[in-house]
XYZ file of C-alpha atoms in Angstrom:
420
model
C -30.579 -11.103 49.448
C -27.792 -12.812 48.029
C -24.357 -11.016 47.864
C -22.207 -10.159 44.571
C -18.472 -11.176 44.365
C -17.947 -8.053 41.903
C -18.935 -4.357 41.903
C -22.133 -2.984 39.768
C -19.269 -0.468 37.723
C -17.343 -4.095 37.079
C -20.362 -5.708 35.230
C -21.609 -2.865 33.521
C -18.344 -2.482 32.395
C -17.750 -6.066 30.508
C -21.223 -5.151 28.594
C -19.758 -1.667 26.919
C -17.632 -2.261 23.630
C -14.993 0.074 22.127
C -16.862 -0.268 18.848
C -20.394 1.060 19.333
C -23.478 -0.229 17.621
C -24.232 -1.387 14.253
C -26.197 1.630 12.062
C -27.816 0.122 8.610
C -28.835 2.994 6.430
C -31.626 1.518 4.203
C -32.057 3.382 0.607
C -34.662 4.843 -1.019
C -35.403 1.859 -3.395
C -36.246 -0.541 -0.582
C -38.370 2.049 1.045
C -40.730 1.822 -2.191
C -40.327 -1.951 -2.334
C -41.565 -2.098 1.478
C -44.042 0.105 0.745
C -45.305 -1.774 -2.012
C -45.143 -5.117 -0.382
C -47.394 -3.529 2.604
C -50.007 -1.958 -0.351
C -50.536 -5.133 -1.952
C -50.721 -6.927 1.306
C -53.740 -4.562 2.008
C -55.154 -4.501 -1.467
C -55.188 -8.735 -0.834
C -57.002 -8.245 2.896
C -59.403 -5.618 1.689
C -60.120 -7.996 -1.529
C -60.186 -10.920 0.725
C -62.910 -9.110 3.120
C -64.787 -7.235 0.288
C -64.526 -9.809 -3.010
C -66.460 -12.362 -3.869
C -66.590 -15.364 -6.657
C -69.838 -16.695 -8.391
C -69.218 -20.326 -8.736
C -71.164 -21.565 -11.983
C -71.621 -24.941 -13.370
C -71.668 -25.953 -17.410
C -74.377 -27.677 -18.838
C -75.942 -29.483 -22.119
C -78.571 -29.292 -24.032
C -80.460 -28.617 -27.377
C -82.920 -26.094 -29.016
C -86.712 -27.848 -28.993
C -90.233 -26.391 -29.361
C -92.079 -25.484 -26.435
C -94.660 -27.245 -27.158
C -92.702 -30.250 -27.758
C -91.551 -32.404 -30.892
C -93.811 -34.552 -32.872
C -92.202 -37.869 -33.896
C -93.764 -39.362 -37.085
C -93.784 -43.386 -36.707
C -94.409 -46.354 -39.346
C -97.615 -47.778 -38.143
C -96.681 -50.867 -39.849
C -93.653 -52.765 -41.411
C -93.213 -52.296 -45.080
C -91.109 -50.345 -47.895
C -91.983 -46.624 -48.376
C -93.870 -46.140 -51.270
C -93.978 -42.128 -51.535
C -92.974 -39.027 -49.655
C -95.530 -36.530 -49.625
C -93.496 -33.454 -48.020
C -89.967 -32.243 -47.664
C -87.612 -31.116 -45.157
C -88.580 -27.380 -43.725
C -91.806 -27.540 -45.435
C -94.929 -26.062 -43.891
C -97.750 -28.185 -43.834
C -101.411 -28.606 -42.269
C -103.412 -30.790 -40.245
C -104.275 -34.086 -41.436
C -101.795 -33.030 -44.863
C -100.381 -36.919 -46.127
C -97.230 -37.160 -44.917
C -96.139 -40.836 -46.929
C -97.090 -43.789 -48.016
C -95.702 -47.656 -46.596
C -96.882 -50.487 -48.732
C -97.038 -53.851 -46.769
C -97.787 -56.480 -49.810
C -96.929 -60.182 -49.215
C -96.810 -61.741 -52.383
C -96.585 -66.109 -52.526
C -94.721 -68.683 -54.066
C -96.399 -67.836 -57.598
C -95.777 -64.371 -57.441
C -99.115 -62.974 -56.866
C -100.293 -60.712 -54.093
C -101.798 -62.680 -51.225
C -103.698 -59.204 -50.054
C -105.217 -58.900 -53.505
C -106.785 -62.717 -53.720
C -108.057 -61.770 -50.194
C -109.423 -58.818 -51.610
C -111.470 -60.889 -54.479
C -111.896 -63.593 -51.852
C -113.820 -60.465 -49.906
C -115.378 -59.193 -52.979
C -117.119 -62.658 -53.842
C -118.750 -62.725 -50.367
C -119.235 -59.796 -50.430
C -121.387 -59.640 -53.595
C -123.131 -62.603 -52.453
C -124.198 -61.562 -49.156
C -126.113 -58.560 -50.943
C -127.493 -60.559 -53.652
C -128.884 -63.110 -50.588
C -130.058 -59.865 -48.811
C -131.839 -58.439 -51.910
C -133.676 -61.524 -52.493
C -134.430 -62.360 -49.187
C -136.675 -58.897 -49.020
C -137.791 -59.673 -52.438
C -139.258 -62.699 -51.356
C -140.642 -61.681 -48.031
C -142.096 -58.333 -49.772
C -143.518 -61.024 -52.416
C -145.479 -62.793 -49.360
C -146.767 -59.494 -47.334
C -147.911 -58.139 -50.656
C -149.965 -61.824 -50.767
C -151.504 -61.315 -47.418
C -151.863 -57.819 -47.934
C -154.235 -59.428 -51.095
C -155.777 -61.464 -48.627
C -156.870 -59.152 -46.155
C -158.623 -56.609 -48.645
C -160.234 -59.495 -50.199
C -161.225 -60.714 -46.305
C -162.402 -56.885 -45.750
C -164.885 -57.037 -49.021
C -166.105 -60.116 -47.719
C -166.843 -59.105 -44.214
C -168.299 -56.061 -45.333
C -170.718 -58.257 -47.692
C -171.763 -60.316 -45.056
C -171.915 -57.974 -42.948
C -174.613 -56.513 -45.275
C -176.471 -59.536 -45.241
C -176.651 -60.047 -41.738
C -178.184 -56.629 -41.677
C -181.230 -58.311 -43.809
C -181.253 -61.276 -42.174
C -181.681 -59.521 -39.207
C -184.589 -56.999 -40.771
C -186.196 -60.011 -41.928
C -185.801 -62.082 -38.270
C -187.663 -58.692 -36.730
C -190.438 -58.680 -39.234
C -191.361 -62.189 -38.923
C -191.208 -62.196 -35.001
C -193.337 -58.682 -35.118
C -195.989 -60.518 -36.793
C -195.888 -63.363 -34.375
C -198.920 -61.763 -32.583
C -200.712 -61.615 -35.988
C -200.899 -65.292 -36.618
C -201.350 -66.650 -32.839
C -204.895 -64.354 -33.177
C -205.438 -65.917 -36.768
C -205.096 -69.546 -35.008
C -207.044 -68.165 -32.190
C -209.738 -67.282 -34.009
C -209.839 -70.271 -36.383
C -209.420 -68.016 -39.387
C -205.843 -69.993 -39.878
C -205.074 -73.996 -39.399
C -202.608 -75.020 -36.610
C -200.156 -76.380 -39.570
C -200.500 -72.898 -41.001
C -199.174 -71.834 -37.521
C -196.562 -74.028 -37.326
C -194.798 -73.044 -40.723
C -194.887 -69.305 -39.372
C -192.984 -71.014 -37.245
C -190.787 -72.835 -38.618
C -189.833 -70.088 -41.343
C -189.062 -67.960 -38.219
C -186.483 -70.519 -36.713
C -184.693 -70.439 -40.374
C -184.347 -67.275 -40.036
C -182.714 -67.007 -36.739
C -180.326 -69.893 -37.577
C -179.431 -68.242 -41.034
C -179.125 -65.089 -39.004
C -176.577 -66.909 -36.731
C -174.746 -68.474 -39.788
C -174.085 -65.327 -41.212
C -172.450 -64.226 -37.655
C -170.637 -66.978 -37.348
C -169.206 -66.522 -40.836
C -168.516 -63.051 -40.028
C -166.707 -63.980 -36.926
C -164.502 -66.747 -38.847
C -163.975 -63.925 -41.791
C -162.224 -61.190 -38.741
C -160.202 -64.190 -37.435
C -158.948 -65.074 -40.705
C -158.400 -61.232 -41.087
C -156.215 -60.888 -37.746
C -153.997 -64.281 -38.211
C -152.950 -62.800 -41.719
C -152.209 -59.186 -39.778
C -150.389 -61.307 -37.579
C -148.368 -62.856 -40.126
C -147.582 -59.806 -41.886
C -146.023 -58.488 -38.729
C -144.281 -61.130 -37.815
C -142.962 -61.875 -41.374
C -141.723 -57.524 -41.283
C -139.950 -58.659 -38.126
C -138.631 -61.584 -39.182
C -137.604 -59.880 -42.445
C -136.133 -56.786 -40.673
C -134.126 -59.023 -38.075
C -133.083 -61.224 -41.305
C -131.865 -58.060 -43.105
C -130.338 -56.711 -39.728
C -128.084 -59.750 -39.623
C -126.917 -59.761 -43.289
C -126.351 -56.191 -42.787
C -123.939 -56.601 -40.197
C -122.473 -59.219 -42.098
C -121.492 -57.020 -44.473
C -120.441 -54.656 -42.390
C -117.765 -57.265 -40.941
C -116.927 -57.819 -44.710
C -116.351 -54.103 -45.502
C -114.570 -53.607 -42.208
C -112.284 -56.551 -43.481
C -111.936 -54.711 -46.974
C -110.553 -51.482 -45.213
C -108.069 -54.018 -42.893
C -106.641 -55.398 -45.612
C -106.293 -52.376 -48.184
C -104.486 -50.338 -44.499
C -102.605 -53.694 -43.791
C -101.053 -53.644 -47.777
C -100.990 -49.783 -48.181
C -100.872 -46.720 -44.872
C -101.212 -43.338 -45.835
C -99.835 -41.572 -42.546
C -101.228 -38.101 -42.282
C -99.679 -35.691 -39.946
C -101.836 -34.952 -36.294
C -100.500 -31.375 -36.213
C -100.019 -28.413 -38.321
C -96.217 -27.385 -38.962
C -92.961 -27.679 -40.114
C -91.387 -30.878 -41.350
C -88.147 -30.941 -39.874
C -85.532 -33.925 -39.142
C -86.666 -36.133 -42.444
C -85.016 -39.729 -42.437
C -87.316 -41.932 -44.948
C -85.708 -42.292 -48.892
C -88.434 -43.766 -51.224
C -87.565 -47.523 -51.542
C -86.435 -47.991 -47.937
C -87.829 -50.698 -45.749
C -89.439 -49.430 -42.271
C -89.974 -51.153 -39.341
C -93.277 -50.819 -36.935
C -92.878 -47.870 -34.504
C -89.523 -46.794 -36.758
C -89.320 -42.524 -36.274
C -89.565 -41.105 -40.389
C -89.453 -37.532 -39.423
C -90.415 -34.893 -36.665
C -92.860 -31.745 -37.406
C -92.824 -28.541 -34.927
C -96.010 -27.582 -34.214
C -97.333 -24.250 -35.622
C -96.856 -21.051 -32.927
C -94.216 -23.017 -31.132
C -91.431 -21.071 -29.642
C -88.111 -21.836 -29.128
C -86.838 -22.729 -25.797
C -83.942 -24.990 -24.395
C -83.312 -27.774 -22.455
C -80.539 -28.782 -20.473
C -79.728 -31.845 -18.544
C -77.791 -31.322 -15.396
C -76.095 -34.240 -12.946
C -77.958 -34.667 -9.400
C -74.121 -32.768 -8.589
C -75.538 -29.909 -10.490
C -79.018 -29.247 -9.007
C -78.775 -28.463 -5.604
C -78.303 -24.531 -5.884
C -80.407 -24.368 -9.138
C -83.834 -21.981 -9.003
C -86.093 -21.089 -11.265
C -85.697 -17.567 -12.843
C -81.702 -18.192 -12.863
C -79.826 -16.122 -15.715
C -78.349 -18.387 -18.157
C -75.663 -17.556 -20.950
C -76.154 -19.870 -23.622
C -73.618 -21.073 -26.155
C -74.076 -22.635 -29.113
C -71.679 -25.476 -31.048
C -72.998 -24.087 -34.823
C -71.348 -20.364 -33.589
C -68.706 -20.185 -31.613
C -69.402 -17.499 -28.826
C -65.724 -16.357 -29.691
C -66.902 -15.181 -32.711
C -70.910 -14.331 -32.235
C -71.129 -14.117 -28.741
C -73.377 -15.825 -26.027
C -77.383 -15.257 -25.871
C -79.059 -14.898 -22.421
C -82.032 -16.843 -21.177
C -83.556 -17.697 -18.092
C -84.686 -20.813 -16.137
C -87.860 -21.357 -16.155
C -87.947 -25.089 -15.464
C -86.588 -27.615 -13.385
C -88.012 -31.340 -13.528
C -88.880 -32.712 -10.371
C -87.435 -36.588 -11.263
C -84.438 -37.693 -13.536
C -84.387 -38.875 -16.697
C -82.313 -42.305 -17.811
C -79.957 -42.470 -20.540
C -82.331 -44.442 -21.990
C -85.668 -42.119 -21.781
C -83.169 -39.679 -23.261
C -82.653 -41.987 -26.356
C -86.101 -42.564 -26.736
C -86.766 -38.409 -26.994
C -83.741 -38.489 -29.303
C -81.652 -36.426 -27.061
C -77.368 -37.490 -26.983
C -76.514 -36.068 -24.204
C -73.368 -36.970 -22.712
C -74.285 -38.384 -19.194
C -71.701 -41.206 -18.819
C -74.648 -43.507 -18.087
C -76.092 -41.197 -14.943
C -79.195 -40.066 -14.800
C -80.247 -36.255 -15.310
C -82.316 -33.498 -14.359
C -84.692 -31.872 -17.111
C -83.872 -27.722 -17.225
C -86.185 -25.777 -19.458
C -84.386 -22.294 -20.540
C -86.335 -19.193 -22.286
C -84.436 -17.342 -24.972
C -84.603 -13.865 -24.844
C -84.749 -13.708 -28.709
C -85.322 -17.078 -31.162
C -82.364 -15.722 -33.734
C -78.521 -15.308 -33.535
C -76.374 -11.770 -34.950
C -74.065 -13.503 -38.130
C -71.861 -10.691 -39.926
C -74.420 -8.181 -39.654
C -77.781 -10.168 -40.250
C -80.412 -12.086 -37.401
C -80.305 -15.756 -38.326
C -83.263 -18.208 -37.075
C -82.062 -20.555 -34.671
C -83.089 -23.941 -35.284
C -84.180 -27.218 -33.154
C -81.670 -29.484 -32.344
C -78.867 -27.276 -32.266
C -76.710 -27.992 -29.447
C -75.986 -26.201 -26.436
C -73.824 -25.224 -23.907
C -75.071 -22.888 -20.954
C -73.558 -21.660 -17.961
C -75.963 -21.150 -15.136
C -74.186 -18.977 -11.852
C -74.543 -21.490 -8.901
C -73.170 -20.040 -5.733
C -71.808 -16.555 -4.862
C -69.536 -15.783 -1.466
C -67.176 -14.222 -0.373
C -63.241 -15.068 -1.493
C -62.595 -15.318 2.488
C -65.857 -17.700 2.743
C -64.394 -19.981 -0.094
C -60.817 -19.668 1.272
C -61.935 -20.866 5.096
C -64.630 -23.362 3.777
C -62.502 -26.416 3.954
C -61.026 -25.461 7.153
C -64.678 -25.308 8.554
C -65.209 -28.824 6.902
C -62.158 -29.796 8.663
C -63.470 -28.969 11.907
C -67.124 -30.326 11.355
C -65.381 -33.489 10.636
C -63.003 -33.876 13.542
C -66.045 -32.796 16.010
């Protein structure tokens, strides 16, 4: 133990002052202010530990039909001719929508469809007048043989008839054969006697066999001139058959030409006529959109395009508050809806183009988001207006929810899954 060169009373003594210790009274104001400071110190912890924030991401889109647009195209290239409906009007299926005329006319001035069309008419004409003729003449040569046969048939039947005799008289001469050999037998007849029995017999058996071979020739003569009445029929038919279908062909070319100078277009789908583009006199191109019709019984609904950055936290049956640009929510509020949609692939700037949605995407692709309304009209200064397709939208769709502490601490936690 090490010794001290002065006294305990000594050092004690050089740490007492004649002055005493320093008192601060505080006053009552910074009493409150230091009790305030430690309430809203709390009131941040406890709404640190306890709050929470939704994060929510803002979206575009546009009012279409649920059952989808119908775009209207020129089928061919042309002027428009006629416009058959108007904008909002209700029509039916197959109701004529306009007309496109496609004429080409030549150096002259005149129509090349129509001298096609007279070009068509002349063969046409023709062909029938060759078919008409054609059966005329074959009907003219059946009707001949037709002739021939019945006259064939009264002749078989007559000879027929008189083979019938010749035969009757064939049996009676042979049946008295026996007669005359006993007459020669008996001497009461002379052997020449005999032998022109005989020989009256033997004409009788050859014109008996005359008479069946004229008979036979008479049926063959019959048959060949069935046999060219059938084949002439057939011949005539097949004939007929071919000029037929070559009028067909010309017919078929008739209704080309008449659809390739003038299309009626007649709408697929009963509806409304909405988004009308054509004015009479304009010139259309092939495949060129004229106007859209919403099919009858379709509802309203809305889609919305969100960035691949948008989609991960996304679920169908999401609330959505909608917006839209023709009332400002300020004003008329925001509608509700629900997701009830989410495409499983994006679409391209250009797919979206082709549907005839502008959707500002900066050139990235997007997700499709189908949204149900809760009601198909918007409250104006007292009165439920219809909303309409096309109207633009803006939705917000709540993301992510956490706590405040969660969102505070989350980049520290990235931090550390970094550096690890």
């Amino acid at each position: 133990m090490s010794q001290q060169i002065f006294r305990e009373e000594y050092l004690q003594q050089q740490h007492q002052t004649e002055q005493g210790q320093i008192l601060i009274l505080s006053g009552l104001n910074q009493r409150i202010v230091t009790v305030c400071c430690i309430v809203v110190i709390g009131a941040i912890l406890i709404l640190l530990a306890l709050g929470s924030y939704t994060k929510k991401t803002e979206l575009e889109g546009v009012i279409v039909p649920s059952t989808g647009l119908i775009a209207v195209k020129a089928a061919q290239n042309g002027v428009l001719e006629a416009i058959d409906v108007e904008d909002g009007q209700q029509i039916g299926k197959s109701a004529s929508l306009f007309r496109v005329n496609s004429e080409v006319f030549d150096t002259s001035g005149e129509s090349i469809n129509l001298r096609l069309k007279r070009s068509l008419e002349h063969q046409f004409n023709s062909l029938q007048s060759q078919r008409d003729y054609e059966r005329l003449v074959t009907q003219s040569r059946i009707d001949e043989l037709i002739s021939k046969i019945d006259r064939l048939d009264l002749e078989i039947k007559s000879v027929q008839q008189s083979l019938e005799f010749a035969k009757q008289r064939t049996q009676l001469k042979k049946e008295a054969r026996d007669s005359y050999q006993k007459l020669l037998k008996n001497n009461y007849i002379s052997e020449l006697s005999f032998k022109d029995y005989l020989s009256s017999l033997v004409s009788l058996q050859v014109d008996e066999e005359n008479r069946k071979i004229m008979t036979q020739q008479l049926e063959r003569e019959r048959v060949a001139a069935q046999h060219q009445i059938d084949y002439m029929s057939l011949q005539g038919n097949l004939r007929t058959l071919e000029l037929e279908r070559q009028i067909d062909s010309l017919k078929q070319q008739q209704i080309e030409l008449t659809s390739a100078s003038e299309t009626v277009v007649h709408s697929p789908v009963s509806g409304k006529i909405t988004t009308l583009r054509a004015e009479i006199g304009q010139s259309v191109s092939q495949g060129e959109v004229l106007l859209n019709i919403i099919p009858e019984q379709a509802k309203l609904q809305v889609e919305l395009y969100a960035p691949s950055r948008s989609i991960g936290f996304l679920r169908p049956g999401q609330p959505v508050r909608l917006r839209f640009d023709a009332y400002p929510h300020e004003k008329f509020g925001m509608q509700k809806g629900s997701v009830v949609q989410i495409s499983q692939s994006t679409l391209t700037p250009a797919e979206l183009k082709a549907q005839d949605q502008t959707i500002r995407s900066d050139a990235e692709t997007l997700y499709r988001i189908v949204v149900s309304l809760s009601k198909s009209t918007i409250g104006v200064y007292g009165r439920e207006e219809p909303l309409r397709v096309g109207m633009r939208v803006s939705a917000d769709i709540n993301v992510e929810t956490r706590k405040l502490y969660e969102w505070l601490l989350g980049p520290i936690a990235r931090m550390q899954g970094i550096n690890e």
